[in-house]
Amino acid sequence: MKPFLRWIFISPAEARLRAGWRLALQFLFMVIIAILIGIPAGWAAFAVGLDTNGLLFGQTVQLIIVTASVFLAVRWLDRRPIAAIGLALDRRAGVDLLAGIVIAFFMMGLIYVLMTALGWATLDSFAWQVEEPLFVLTNLFYIFVVFVFVGWSEELLSRGYHLQTLASGLNLFWGVLLSSAVFGLLHLGNPHATWVSAVGIFLAGLFLAYGYLATRQLWLPIGLHIGWNFFEGTVFGFPVSGLDIYRLMRITVHGPEWWTGGAFGPEAGLIVLPGLALGSALVFLYAKFVRSSQSS
């Protein structure tokens, strides 16, 4: 390869493509896999009468597309083992995952308590008061599986590939900042999304990036992401990034939209800030505890 072309395509510090080309090719992989898998899957599901508009179907297809494209990019373009992006399957993986879910419970619980105390959220009823227990449990399981798929796909893409690839090409600061900005922009297609909600999702992206940086593994941010969506929407009854999903607590949100986030959910309001502050403190304490346990 001629020196000029090599300079354009190959990183001077290591024998692999520059970060920008790797990001572009990973996106191309997603498009190709979506065409090869997503479209036939949609046709097959339609032919057998499955609900192709359902959350579970869409998230299953997305999981396959994102996982395949990222794994292919990591192995072929980055020339790294999959575990190197933060997916080490060790004893701590399950603990990190569970810790993330628990931390998210306290974050969303704080937001609910604040909204209620300020008169911005009113509890109308519980699901089990108006629905059969089996129906409630079935929907809980269904939506939890959906959010597991969402947490895995979005963290694998945003913190697993975007952040780390940008950091390798620029530096960690710009990797975190730009990957979080892309994370916010990707949610502009959600119902009721605005530029204000994109800023809120950007801040959530910074928080999730902190979860990765505190542990250098993806399991904590995956758990945080799963718990965020599940407790925000299914347990405490808020919209989840503009989506109105199955809720255990049926609430009515009042108050100024710039505080509550309105129909998009708390991510689009200032009420998300104390939740993020609490979550960051708990991630810090958890990471400190893990480090002290490993050194003792």
C-alpha positions as semicolon CSV with decimal commas, in nm:
position;residue;x (nm);y (nm);z (nm)
1;M;0,000;0,000;0,000
2;K;0,130;0,344;-0,094
3;P;0,239;0,559;0,204
4;F;-0,034;0,820;0,148
5;L;-0,313;0,563;0,126
6;R;-0,169;0,380;0,424
7;W;-0,176;0,706;0,623
8;I;-0,543;0,758;0,531
9;F;-0,661;0,409;0,623
10;I;-0,417;0,260;0,874
11;S;-0,356;0,383;1,228
12;P;0,008;0,489;1,272
13;A;0,019;0,346;1,624
14;E;-0,108;-0,003;1,539
15;A;-0,157;-0,222;1,235
16;R;-0,532;-0,181;1,196
17;L;-0,779;0,057;1,034
18;R;-0,823;0,402;1,181
19;A;-1,110;0,443;1,425
20;G;-1,334;0,634;1,183
21;W;-1,315;0,360;0,921
22;R;-1,385;0,094;1,183
23;L;-1,696;0,282;1,298
24;A;-1,814;0,324;0,939
25;L;-1,763;-0,044;0,860
26;Q;-1,937;-0,155;1,179
27;F;-2,237;0,055;1,072
28;L;-2,218;-0,104;0,726
29;F;-2,215;-0,446;0,889
30;M;-2,537;-0,352;1,074
31;V;-2,704;-0,247;0,749
32;I;-2,600;-0,566;0,568
33;I;-2,705;-0,792;0,855
34;A;-3,036;-0,605;0,884
35;I;-3,103;-0,676;0,517
36;L;-2,992;-1,040;0,536
37;I;-3,165;-1,123;0,866
38;G;-3,409;-0,848;0,965
39;I;-3,617;-0,839;0,648
40;P;-3,651;-1,220;0,609
41;A;-3,732;-1,248;0,981
42;G;-4,009;-0,991;0,940
43;W;-4,154;-1,176;0,642
44;A;-4,138;-1,512;0,820
45;A;-4,300;-1,373;1,135
46;F;-4,576;-1,213;0,929
47;A;-4,634;-1,539;0,741
48;V;-4,690;-1,737;1,061
49;G;-4,901;-1,467;1,221
50;L;-4,654;-1,325;1,476
51;D;-4,688;-0,962;1,583
52;T;-4,402;-0,796;1,396
53;N;-4,488;-0,464;1,562
54;G;-4,440;-0,607;1,911
55;L;-4,159;-0,487;2,133
56;L;-4,010;-0,834;2,182
57;F;-3,988;-0,912;1,811
58;G;-3,825;-0,578;1,729
59;Q;-3,576;-0,600;2,015
60;T;-3,486;-0,960;1,929
61;V;-3,402;-0,860;1,573
62;Q;-3,209;-0,556;1,698
63;L;-3,014;-0,772;1,943
64;I;-2,909;-1,009;1,664
65;I;-2,809;-0,725;1,430
66;V;-2,612;-0,526;1,690
67;T;-2,444;-0,828;1,848
68;A;-2,338;-0,980;1,517
69;S;-2,209;-0,649;1,377
70;V;-2,015;-0,553;1,690
71;F;-1,865;-0,900;1,740
72;L;-1,764;-0,910;1,375
73;A;-1,608;-0,563;1,398
74;V;-1,420;-0,642;1,720
75;R;-1,274;-0,965;1,585
76;W;-1,209;-0,865;1,224
77;L;-1,145;-0,489;1,236
78;D;-1,016;-0,432;1,590
79;R;-0,840;-0,769;1,606
80;R;-0,932;-0,813;1,971
81;P;-1,106;-1,090;2,164
82;I;-1,469;-1,019;2,251
83;A;-1,390;-1,015;2,623
84;A;-1,156;-0,719;2,566
85;I;-1,445;-0,476;2,515
86;G;-1,571;-0,546;2,867
87;L;-1,749;-0,879;2,837
88;A;-1,530;-1,100;3,053
89;L;-1,737;-1,393;3,177
90;D;-1,603;-1,418;3,528
91;R;-1,756;-1,431;3,875
92;R;-1,787;-1,053;3,891
93;A;-1,998;-1,026;3,576
94;G;-2,318;-1,136;3,748
95;V;-2,247;-0,921;4,053
96;D;-2,191;-0,613;3,836
97;L;-2,512;-0,684;3,645
98;L;-2,716;-0,718;3,963
99;A;-2,552;-0,413;4,121
100;G;-2,648;-0,203;3,819
101;I;-3,011;-0,312;3,843
102;V;-3,023;-0,236;4,217
103;I;-2,860;0,106;4,172
104;A;-3,117;0,192;3,905
105;F;-3,396;0,100;4,148
106;F;-3,276;0,363;4,395
107;M;-3,234;0,620;4,118
108;M;-3,586;0,575;3,985
109;G;-3,725;0,544;4,336
110;L;-3,576;0,883;4,424
111;I;-3,729;1,040;4,113
112;Y;-4,071;0,892;4,200
113;V;-4,051;1,011;4,563
114;L;-3,952;1,363;4,454
115;M;-4,224;1,380;4,190
116;T;-4,485;1,263;4,440
117;A;-4,366;1,494;4,718
118;L;-4,377;1,792;4,482
119;G;-4,728;1,703;4,366
120;W;-4,617;1,624;4,013
121;A;-4,714;1,256;4,018
122;T;-5,034;1,098;4,150
123;L;-5,079;0,725;4,202
124;D;-5,410;0,614;4,050
125;S;-5,400;0,235;4,096
126;F;-5,188;-0,080;4,093
127;A;-5,202;-0,333;3,811
128;W;-5,310;-0,619;4,038
129;Q;-5,616;-0,420;4,148
130;V;-5,768;-0,433;3,799
131;E;-5,599;-0,736;3,634
132;E;-5,556;-1,106;3,706
133;P;-5,232;-1,203;3,885
134;L;-5,123;-1,435;3,602
135;F;-5,172;-1,157;3,348
136;V;-4,963;-0,921;3,561
137;L;-4,681;-1,173;3,606
138;T;-4,679;-1,263;3,237
139;N;-4,650;-0,901;3,134
140;L;-4,379;-0,837;3,394
141;F;-4,172;-1,123;3,256
142;Y;-4,233;-1,014;2,896
143;I;-4,131;-0,653;2,949
144;F;-3,829;-0,748;3,162
145;V;-3,700;-0,970;2,880
146;V;-3,753;-0,682;2,637
147;F;-3,550;-0,449;2,858
148;V;-3,274;-0,709;2,897
149;F;-3,246;-0,714;2,519
150;V;-3,250;-0,332;2,504
151;G;-2,984;-0,299;2,775
152;W;-2,755;-0,549;2,606
153;S;-2,793;-0,407;2,252
154;E;-2,759;-0,038;2,338
155;E;-2,469;-0,083;2,580
156;L;-2,284;-0,318;2,347
157;L;-2,313;-0,059;2,070
158;S;-2,270;0,269;2,260
159;R;-2,029;0,185;2,542
160;G;-1,892;-0,138;2,396
161;Y;-1,803;-0,018;2,046
162;H;-1,867;0,353;1,991
163;L;-1,702;0,477;2,310
164;Q;-1,402;0,247;2,296
165;T;-1,338;0,293;1,925
166;L;-1,361;0,673;1,947
167;A;-1,133;0,668;2,251
168;S;-0,874;0,464;2,062
169;G;-0,879;0,709;1,771
170;L;-0,903;1,035;1,967
171;N;-0,886;1,008;2,346
172;L;-1,106;0,897;2,633
173;F;-1,264;1,241;2,688
174;W;-1,384;1,269;2,330
175;G;-1,478;0,902;2,322
176;V;-1,715;0,947;2,616
177;L;-1,850;1,281;2,491
178;L;-1,911;1,182;2,128
179;S;-2,050;0,836;2,202
180;S;-2,292;0,989;2,453
181;A;-2,394;1,252;2,197
182;V;-2,464;0,981;1,939
183;F;-2,658;0,791;2,207
184;G;-2,877;1,098;2,256
185;L;-2,928;1,151;1,883
186;L;-3,028;0,788;1,830
187;H;-3,326;0,846;2,062
188;L;-3,461;1,138;1,859
189;G;-3,672;0,887;1,667
190;N;-3,864;0,792;1,982
191;P;-4,219;0,918;2,037
192;H;-4,242;1,270;2,188
193;A;-3,866;1,319;2,146
194;T;-3,726;1,673;2,137
195;W;-3,382;1,826;2,149
196;V;-3,435;1,866;2,524
197;S;-3,493;1,491;2,558
198;A;-3,180;1,429;2,346
199;V;-2,981;1,632;2,599
200;G;-3,128;1,424;2,880
201;I;-3,035;1,100;2,703
202;F;-2,687;1,246;2,642
203;L;-2,650;1,297;3,019
204;A;-2,773;0,942;3,076
205;G;-2,507;0,831;2,827
206;L;-2,239;1,007;3,031
207;F;-2,365;0,830;3,343
208;L;-2,363;0,489;3,173
209;A;-2,014;0,561;3,041
210;Y;-1,908;0,628;3,400
211;G;-2,043;0,285;3,492
212;Y;-1,815;0,134;3,227
213;L;-1,512;0,341;3,326
214;A;-1,556;0,261;3,696
215;T;-1,533;-0,113;3,629
216;R;-1,382;-0,139;3,279
217;Q;-1,655;-0,394;3,209
218;L;-1,991;-0,359;3,034
219;W;-2,187;-0,562;3,287
220;L;-2,250;-0,272;3,527
221;P;-2,383;-0,032;3,259
222;I;-2,590;-0,314;3,109
223;G;-2,747;-0,370;3,452
224;L;-2,797;0,005;3,499
225;H;-2,968;0,028;3,160
226;I;-3,197;-0,270;3,225
227;G;-3,290;-0,142;3,570
228;W;-3,338;0,216;3,451
229;N;-3,596;0,115;3,192
230;F;-3,768;-0,150;3,402
231;F;-3,807;0,051;3,722
232;E;-3,877;0,379;3,548
233;G;-4,155;0,239;3,332
234;T;-4,285;-0,092;3,458
235;V;-4,250;-0,036;3,832
236;F;-4,293;0,338;3,888
237;G;-4,517;0,403;3,588
238;F;-4,331;0,674;3,394
239;P;-4,293;0,678;3,015
240;V;-3,965;0,520;2,905
241;S;-3,800;0,748;2,649
242;G;-4,140;0,830;2,503
243;L;-4,272;0,473;2,514
244;D;-4,583;0,388;2,713
245;I;-4,523;0,030;2,827
246;Y;-4,688;-0,209;3,074
247;R;-4,697;-0,055;3,425
248;L;-4,742;-0,199;3,773
249;M;-4,813;0,148;3,912
250;R;-5,062;0,356;3,713
251;I;-4,975;0,719;3,772
252;T;-5,072;1,059;3,634
253;V;-4,791;1,311;3,583
254;H;-4,865;1,681;3,636
255;G;-4,640;1,981;3,676
256;P;-4,405;2,175;3,450
257;E;-4,281;1,965;3,161
258;W;-3,931;2,109;3,185
259;W;-3,911;1,945;3,529
260;T;-4,112;1,625;3,476
261;G;-4,015;1,546;3,116
262;G;-4,380;1,519;3,015
263;A;-4,479;1,245;2,772
264;F;-4,117;1,148;2,702
265;G;-4,042;1,062;3,063
266;P;-3,803;1,186;3,334
267;E;-3,503;1,181;3,096
268;A;-3,645;1,491;2,927
269;G;-3,683;1,686;3,252
270;L;-3,461;1,837;3,519
271;I;-3,596;1,576;3,762
272;V;-3,348;1,330;3,610
273;L;-3,052;1,524;3,756
274;P;-3,090;1,417;4,121
275;G;-3,140;1,060;4,000
276;L;-2,817;1,078;3,800
277;A;-2,635;1,232;4,097
278;L;-2,749;0,952;4,328
279;G;-2,665;0,688;4,069
280;S;-2,316;0,830;4,016
281;A;-2,250;0,828;4,391
282;L;-2,368;0,468;4,421
283;V;-2,155;0,359;4,122
284;F;-1,853;0,528;4,284
285;L;-1,916;0,350;4,615
286;Y;-1,973;0,016;4,443
287;A;-1,654;0,042;4,236
288;K;-1,460;0,143;4,549
289;F;-1,600;-0,160;4,734
290;V;-1,506;-0,393;4,447
291;R;-1,150;-0,256;4,434
292;S;-1,106;-0,292;4,810
293;S;-1,242;-0,649;4,797
294;Q;-1,001;-0,742;4,520
295;S;-0,700;-0,596;4,702
296;S;-0,779;-0,765;5,034
